[in-house]
Coordinates of C-alpha atoms and ligand atoms in Angstrom, one line a residue:
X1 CA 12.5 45.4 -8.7
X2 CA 9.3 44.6 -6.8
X3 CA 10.0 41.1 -4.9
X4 CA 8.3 41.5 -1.5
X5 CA 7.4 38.1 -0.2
X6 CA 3.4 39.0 0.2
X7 CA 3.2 40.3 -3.4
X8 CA 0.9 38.0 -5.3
X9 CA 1.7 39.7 -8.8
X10 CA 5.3 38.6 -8.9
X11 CA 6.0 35.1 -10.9
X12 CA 9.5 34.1 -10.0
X13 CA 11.0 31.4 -13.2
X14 CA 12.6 28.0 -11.5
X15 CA 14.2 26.4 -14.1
X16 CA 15.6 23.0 -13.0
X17 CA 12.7 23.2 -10.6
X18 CA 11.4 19.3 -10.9
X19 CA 15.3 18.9 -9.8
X20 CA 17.1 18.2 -5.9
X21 CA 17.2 21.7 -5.4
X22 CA 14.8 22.8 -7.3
X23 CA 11.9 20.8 -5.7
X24 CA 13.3 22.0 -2.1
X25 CA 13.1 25.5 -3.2
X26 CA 9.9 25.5 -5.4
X27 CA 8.1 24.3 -2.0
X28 CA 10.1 26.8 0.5
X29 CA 8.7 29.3 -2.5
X30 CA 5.2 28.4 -2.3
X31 CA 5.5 28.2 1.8
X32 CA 7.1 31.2 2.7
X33 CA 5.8 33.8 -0.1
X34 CA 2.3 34.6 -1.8
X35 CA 4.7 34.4 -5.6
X36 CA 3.4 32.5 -8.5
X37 CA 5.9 30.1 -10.3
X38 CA 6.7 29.4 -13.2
X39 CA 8.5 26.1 -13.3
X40 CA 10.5 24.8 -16.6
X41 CA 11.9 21.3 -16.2
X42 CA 11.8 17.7 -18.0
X43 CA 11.1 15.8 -15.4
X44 CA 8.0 16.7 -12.4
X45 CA 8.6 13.6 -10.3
X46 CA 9.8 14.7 -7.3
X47 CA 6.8 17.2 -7.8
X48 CA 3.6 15.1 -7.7
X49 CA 2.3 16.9 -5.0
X50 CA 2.4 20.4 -6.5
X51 CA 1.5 19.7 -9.9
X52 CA -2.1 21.6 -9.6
X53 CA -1.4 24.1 -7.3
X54 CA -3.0 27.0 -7.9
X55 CA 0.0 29.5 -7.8
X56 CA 2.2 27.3 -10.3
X57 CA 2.5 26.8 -13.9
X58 CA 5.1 23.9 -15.3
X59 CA 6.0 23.5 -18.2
X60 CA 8.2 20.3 -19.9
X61 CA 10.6 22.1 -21.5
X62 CA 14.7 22.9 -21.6
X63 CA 16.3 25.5 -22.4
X64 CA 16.9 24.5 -26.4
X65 CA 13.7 26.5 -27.8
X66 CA 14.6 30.0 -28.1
X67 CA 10.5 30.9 -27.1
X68 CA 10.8 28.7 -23.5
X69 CA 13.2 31.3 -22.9
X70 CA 12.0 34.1 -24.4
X71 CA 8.7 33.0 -21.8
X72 CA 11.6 32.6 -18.8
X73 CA 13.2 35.6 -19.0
X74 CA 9.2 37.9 -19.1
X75 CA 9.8 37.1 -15.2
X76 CA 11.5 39.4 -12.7
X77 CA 13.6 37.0 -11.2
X78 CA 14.6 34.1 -12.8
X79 CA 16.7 31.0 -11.3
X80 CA 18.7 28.7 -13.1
X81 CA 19.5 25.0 -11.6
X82 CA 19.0 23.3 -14.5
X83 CA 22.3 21.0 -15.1
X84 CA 23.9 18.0 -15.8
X85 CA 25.5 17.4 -13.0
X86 CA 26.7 14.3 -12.2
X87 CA 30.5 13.3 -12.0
X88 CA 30.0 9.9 -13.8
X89 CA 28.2 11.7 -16.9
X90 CA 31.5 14.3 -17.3
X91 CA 33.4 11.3 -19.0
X92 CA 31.1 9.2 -21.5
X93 CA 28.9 12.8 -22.3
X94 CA 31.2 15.3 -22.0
X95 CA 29.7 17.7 -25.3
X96 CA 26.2 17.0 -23.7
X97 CA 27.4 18.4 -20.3
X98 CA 29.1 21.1 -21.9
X99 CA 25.7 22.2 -23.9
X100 CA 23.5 22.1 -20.7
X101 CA 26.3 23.9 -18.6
X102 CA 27.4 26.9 -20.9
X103 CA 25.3 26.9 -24.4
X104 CA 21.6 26.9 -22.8
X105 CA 22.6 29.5 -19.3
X106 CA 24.1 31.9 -22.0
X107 CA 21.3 31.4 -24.1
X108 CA 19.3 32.2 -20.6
X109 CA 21.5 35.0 -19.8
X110 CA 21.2 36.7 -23.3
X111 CA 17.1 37.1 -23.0
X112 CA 17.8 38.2 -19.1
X113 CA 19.8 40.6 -20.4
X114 CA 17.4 41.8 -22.9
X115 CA 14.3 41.6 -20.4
X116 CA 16.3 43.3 -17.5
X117 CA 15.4 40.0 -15.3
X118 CA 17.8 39.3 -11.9
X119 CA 19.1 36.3 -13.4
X120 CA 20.2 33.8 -10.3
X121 CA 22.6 31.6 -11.8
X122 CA 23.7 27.9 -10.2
X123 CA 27.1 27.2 -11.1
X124 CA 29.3 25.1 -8.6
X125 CA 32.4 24.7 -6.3
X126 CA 34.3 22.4 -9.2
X127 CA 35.3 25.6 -10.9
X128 CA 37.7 25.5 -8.3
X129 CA 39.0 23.1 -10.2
X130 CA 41.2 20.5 -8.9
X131 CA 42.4 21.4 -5.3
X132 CA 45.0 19.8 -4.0
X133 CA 44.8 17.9 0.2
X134 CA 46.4 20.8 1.3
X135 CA 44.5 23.7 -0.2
X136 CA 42.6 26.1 2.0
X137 CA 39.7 28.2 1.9
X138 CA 38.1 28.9 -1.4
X139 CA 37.1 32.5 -1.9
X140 CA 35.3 33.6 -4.6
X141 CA 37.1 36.8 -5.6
X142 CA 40.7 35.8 -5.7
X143 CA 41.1 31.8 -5.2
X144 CA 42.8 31.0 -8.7
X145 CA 41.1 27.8 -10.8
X146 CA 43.8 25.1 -11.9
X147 CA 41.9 22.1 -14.3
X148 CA 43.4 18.9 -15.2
X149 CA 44.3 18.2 -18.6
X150 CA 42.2 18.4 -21.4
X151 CA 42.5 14.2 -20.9
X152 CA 41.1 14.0 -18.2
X153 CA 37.0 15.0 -19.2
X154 CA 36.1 15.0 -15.4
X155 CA 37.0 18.3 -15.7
X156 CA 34.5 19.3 -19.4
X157 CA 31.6 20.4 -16.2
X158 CA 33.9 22.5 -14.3
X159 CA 34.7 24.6 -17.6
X160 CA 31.6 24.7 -19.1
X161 CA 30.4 26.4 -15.6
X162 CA 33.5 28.6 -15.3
X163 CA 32.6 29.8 -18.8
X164 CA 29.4 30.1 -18.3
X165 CA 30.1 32.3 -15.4
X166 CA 32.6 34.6 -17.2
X167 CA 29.4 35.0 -20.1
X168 CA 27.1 36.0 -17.7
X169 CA 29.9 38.4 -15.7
X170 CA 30.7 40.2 -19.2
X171 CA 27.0 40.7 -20.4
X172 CA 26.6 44.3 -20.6
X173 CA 23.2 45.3 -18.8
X174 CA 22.4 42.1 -17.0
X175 CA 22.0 42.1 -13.4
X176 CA 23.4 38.7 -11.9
X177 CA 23.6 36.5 -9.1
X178 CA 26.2 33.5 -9.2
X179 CA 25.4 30.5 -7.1
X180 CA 28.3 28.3 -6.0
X181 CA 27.2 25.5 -4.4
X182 CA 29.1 23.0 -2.0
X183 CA 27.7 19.4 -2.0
X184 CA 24.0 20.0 -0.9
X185 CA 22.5 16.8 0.7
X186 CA 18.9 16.3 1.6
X187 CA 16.3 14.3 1.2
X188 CA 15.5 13.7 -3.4
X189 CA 18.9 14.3 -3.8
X190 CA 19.9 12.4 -7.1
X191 CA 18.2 9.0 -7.6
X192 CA 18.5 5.2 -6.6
X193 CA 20.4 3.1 -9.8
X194 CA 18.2 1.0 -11.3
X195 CA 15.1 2.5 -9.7
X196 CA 14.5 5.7 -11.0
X197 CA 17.8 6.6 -12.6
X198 CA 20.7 5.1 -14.2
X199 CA 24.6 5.4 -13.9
X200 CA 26.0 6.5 -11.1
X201 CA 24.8 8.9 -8.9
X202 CA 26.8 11.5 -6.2
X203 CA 28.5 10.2 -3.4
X204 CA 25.3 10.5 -1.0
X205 CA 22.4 8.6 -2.9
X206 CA 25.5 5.8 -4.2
X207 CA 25.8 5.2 -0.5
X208 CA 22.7 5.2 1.0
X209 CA 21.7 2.5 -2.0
X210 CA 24.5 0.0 -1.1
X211 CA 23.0 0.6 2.5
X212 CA 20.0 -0.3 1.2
X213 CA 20.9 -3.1 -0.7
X214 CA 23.6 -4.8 1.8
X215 CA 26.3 -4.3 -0.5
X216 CA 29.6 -2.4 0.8
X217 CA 30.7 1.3 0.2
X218 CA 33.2 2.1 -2.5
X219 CA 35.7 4.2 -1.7
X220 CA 37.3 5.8 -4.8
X221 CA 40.8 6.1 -4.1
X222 CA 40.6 5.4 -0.8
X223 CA 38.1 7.9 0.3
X224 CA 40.6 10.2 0.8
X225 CA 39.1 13.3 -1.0
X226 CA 37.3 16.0 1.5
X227 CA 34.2 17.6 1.0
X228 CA 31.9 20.3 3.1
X229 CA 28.6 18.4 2.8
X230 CA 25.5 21.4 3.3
X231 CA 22.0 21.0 4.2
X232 CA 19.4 21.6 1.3
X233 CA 16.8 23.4 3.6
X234 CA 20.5 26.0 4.2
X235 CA 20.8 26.3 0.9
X236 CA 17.5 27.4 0.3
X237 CA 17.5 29.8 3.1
X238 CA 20.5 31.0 1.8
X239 CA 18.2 31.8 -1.5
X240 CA 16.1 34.0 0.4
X241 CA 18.5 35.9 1.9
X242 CA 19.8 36.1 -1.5
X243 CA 16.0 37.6 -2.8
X244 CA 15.8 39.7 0.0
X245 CA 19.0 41.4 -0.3
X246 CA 18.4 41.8 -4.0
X247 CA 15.0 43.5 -3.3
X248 CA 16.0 45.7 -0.6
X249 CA 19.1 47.0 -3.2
X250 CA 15.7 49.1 -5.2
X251 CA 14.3 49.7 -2.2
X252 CA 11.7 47.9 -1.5
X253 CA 11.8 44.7 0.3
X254 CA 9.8 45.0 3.9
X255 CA 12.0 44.8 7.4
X256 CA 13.4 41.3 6.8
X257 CA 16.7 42.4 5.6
X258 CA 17.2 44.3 8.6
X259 CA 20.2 42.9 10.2
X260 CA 22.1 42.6 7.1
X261 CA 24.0 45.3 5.5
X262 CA 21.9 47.9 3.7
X263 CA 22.3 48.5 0.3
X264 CA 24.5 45.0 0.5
X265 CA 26.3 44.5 -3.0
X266 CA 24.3 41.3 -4.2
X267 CA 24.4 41.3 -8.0
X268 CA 27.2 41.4 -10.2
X269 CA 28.2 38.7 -7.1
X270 CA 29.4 35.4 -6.8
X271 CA 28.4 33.3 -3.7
X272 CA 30.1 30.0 -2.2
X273 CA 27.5 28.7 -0.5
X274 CA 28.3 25.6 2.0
X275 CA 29.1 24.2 5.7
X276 CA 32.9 24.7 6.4
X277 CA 32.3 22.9 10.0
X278 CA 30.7 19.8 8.4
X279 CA 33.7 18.8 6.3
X280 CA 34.7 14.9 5.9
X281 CA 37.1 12.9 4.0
X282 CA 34.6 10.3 2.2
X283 CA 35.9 7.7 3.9
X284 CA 34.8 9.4 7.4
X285 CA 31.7 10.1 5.7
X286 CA 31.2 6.2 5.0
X287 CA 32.0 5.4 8.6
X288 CA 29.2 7.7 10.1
X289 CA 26.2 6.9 6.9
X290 CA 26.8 3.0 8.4
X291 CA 26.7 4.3 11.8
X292 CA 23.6 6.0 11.7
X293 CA 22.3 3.8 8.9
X294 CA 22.2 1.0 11.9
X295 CA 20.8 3.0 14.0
X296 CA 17.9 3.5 11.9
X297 CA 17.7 -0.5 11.3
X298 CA 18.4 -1.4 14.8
X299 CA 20.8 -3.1 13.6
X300 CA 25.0 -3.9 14.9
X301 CA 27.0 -1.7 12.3
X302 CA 29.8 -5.0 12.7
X303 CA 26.6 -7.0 10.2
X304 CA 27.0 -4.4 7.7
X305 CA 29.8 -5.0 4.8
X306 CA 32.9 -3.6 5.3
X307 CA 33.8 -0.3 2.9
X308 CA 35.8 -1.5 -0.3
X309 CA 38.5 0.9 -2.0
X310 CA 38.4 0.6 -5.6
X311 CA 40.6 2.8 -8.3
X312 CA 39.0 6.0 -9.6
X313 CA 39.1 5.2 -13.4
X314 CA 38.7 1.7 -12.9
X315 CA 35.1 2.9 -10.9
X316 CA 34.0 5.9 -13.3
X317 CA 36.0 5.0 -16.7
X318 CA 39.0 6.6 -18.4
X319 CA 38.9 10.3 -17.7
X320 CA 38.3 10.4 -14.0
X321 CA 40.0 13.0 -12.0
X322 CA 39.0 14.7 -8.3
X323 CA 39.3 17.9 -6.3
X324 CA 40.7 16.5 -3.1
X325 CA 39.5 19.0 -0.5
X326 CA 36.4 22.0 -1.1
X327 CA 36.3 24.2 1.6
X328 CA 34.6 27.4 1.3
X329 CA 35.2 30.6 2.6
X330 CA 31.4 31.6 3.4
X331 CA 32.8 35.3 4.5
X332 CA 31.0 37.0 1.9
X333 CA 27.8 35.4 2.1
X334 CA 27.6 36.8 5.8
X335 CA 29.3 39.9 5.4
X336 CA 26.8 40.5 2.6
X337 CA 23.9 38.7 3.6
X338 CA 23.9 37.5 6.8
X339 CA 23.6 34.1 6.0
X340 CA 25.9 31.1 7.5
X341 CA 24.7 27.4 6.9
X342 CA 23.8 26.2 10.6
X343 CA 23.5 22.3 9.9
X344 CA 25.1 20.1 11.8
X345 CA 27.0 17.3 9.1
X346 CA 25.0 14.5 11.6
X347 CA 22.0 15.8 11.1
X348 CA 21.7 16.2 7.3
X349 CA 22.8 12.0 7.2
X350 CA 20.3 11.1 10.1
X351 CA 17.5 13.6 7.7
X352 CA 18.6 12.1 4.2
X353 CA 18.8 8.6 5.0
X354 CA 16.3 8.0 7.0
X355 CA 14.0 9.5 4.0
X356 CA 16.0 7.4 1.5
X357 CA 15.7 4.2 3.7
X358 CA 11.5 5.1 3.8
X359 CA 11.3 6.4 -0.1
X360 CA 13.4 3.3 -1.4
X361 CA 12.0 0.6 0.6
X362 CA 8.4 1.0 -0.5
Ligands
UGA401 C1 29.9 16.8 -7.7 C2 29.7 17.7 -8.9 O1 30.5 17.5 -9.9 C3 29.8 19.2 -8.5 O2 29.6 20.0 -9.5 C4 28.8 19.4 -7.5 O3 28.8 20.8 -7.2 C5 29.0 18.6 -6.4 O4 29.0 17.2 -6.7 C6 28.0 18.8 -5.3 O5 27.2 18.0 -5.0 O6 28.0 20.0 -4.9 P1 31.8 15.8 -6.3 O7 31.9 16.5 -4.9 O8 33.1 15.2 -6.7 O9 31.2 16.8 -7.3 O10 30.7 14.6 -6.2 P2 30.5 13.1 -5.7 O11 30.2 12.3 -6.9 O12 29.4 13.2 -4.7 O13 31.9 12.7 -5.1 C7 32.4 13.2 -3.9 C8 33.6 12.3 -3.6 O14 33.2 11.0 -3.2 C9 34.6 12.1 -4.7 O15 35.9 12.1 -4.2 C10 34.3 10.8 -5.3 O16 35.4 10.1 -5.9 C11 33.9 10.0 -4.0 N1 33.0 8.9 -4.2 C12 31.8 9.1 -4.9 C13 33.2 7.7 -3.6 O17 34.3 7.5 -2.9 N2 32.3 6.7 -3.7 C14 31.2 6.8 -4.4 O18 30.4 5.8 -4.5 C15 30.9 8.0 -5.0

């Protein structure tokens, strides 16, 4: 597989690419290499600025027409973010969020298999499953996956991805990458209800709107539940340590790879990637997005509203359920690829609100 960064004959597929990660990735893409892309998505807002550049083609598609991936899977290297992903969908929508998180990547792994494509596959740290306060590291090889009860629909995502996952493992002749990621935060991450999306959104955009619009935080449950927020811009360097690693496996990727393993295992691989130093209960997490929310207002953090607990079904609807800690062992990713997220948890905040605060406010 030819994937040197300078080559200008190799189209790389981002499908999701109009998405948080996506957008982050499709730009690093265009930065960082001389690759065309192809990028497959429903929805190109967050890509205004790239829509006629020269090295991309987009097209509004998903993954339901059998000839959008037929055209996906003609690339060498093909990533997959495309996903319902959203906690507060997994309840009212839970066939929906089954279809987009194992029917259409199968569908995608099948033609990958077919094409001989390195299929690079998102899935996420819920197929952990529901991790109790005192659980430890997660490891991707040998951490088992306990769900909640077939009740509880929180958990319809989580499956879907963990079967999705098991396809793509078992496919004879494909040559796969899985993605795990661990709450990525950054700047475009989800959407502003009422604004430009509906529902409720992840933890980071619902709290930067209340900032925004003077109302308090909600705490589900108390904010007791733990989560290793990571940096978007690690993530996507994680990615091309990840497309690095793959290429130097045939052979042919320049020096870049040079401090990491040769020969590194990468495919047939799944990846945790996230921050175990920047962990936070949510309620900790509250605490410092008012902090540094009034320091970006100039503001005394004592005149914003005070954090309000409310019950998890009550806030979602019948059907909610949570992991309460994610912590990832990110062993393999630097045993394998040199790669360790470096961003500091009070960084990413001061980074994602203070574009929120601008983005929103106009
Ligand atoms: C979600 C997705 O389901 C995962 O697949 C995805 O990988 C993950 O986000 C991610 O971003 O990586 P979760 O971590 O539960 O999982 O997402 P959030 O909705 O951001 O919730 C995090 C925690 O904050 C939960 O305990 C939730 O109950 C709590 N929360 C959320 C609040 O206390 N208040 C809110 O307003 C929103």
């Amino acid at each position: 597989m030819n994937l040197q960064l300078n080559d200008r004959s190799v189209t790389v597929a981002i499908v999701g690419c109009g998405g948080f990660i996506g957008s982050h990735l499709l730009d690093a893409v265009l930065e960082r290499t001389r690759w065309r892309v192809f990028g497959v998505d429903l929805d190109f807002y967050r890509l205004q600025h790239r829509l006629n550049h020269e090295r991309c083609e987009f097209l509004c598609a998903d993954l339901a027409s059998p000839e959008v991936v037929a055209r996906i899977a003609r690339c060498p290297l093909v990533i997959n973010l495309a996903a319902i992903c959203t906690p507060s969908r997994y309840m009212g929508e839970a066939c929906e969020v089954i279809r987009s998180n194992y029917d259409h990547p199968a569908t995608l792994a099948d033609a990958c298999a077919k094409s001989g494509s390195w299929l690079v596959h998102f899935s996420t740290s819920e197929i952990y499953g529901k991790t109790a306060a005192e659980s430890g590291e997660l490891f991707e090889d040998s951490t088992p996956a306990v769900f909640g009860p077939v009740t509880s629909s929180r958990w319809s995502y989580a499956t879907a991805k963990l079967l999705a996952e098991r396809y793509i493992a078992g496919l004879p002749g494909l040559r796969w990458t899985v993605v795990r990621p661990f709450n990525f935060i950054g700047p475009y991450m989800d959407f502003m209800p009422g604004v430009d999306g509906e529902g409720i959104p992840r933890v980071l955009a619902n709290f930067s709107t209340a900032l925004l619009r003077g109302e308090p935080l909600k705490l589900v449950n108390g904010g007791k539940a733990k989560r290793c927020f990571t940096s978007v811009h690690d993530a996507v360097d994680f990615l091309f340590a990840l497309f690095m690693a793959g290429a130097s496996e045939s052979g042919t990727a320049s020096g870049a790879a040079s401090e990491v393993e040769r020969n590194a295992e990468v495919f047939s691989q799944a990846f945790n990637v996230g921050n175990p130093e920047n962990e936070v209960s949510i309620a900790e997490l509250a605490a410092k997005m008012r902090q540094i929310y009034a320091e970006i207002r100039g503001v005394d953090v004592a005149s914003l509203p005070d954090p309000q607990v409310v019950a998890g079904e009550e806030y979602y609807g019948a059907g909610y359920d949570d992991s309460m800690r994610r912590m990832p062992s990110v062993e393999k990713a630097q045993r394998l690829l040199g790669f360790r997220a470096a961003t500091p948890i009070d960084v990413c905040l001061r980074e994602s609100l203070t574009w929120f605060v601008k983005h929103y406010s106009v």
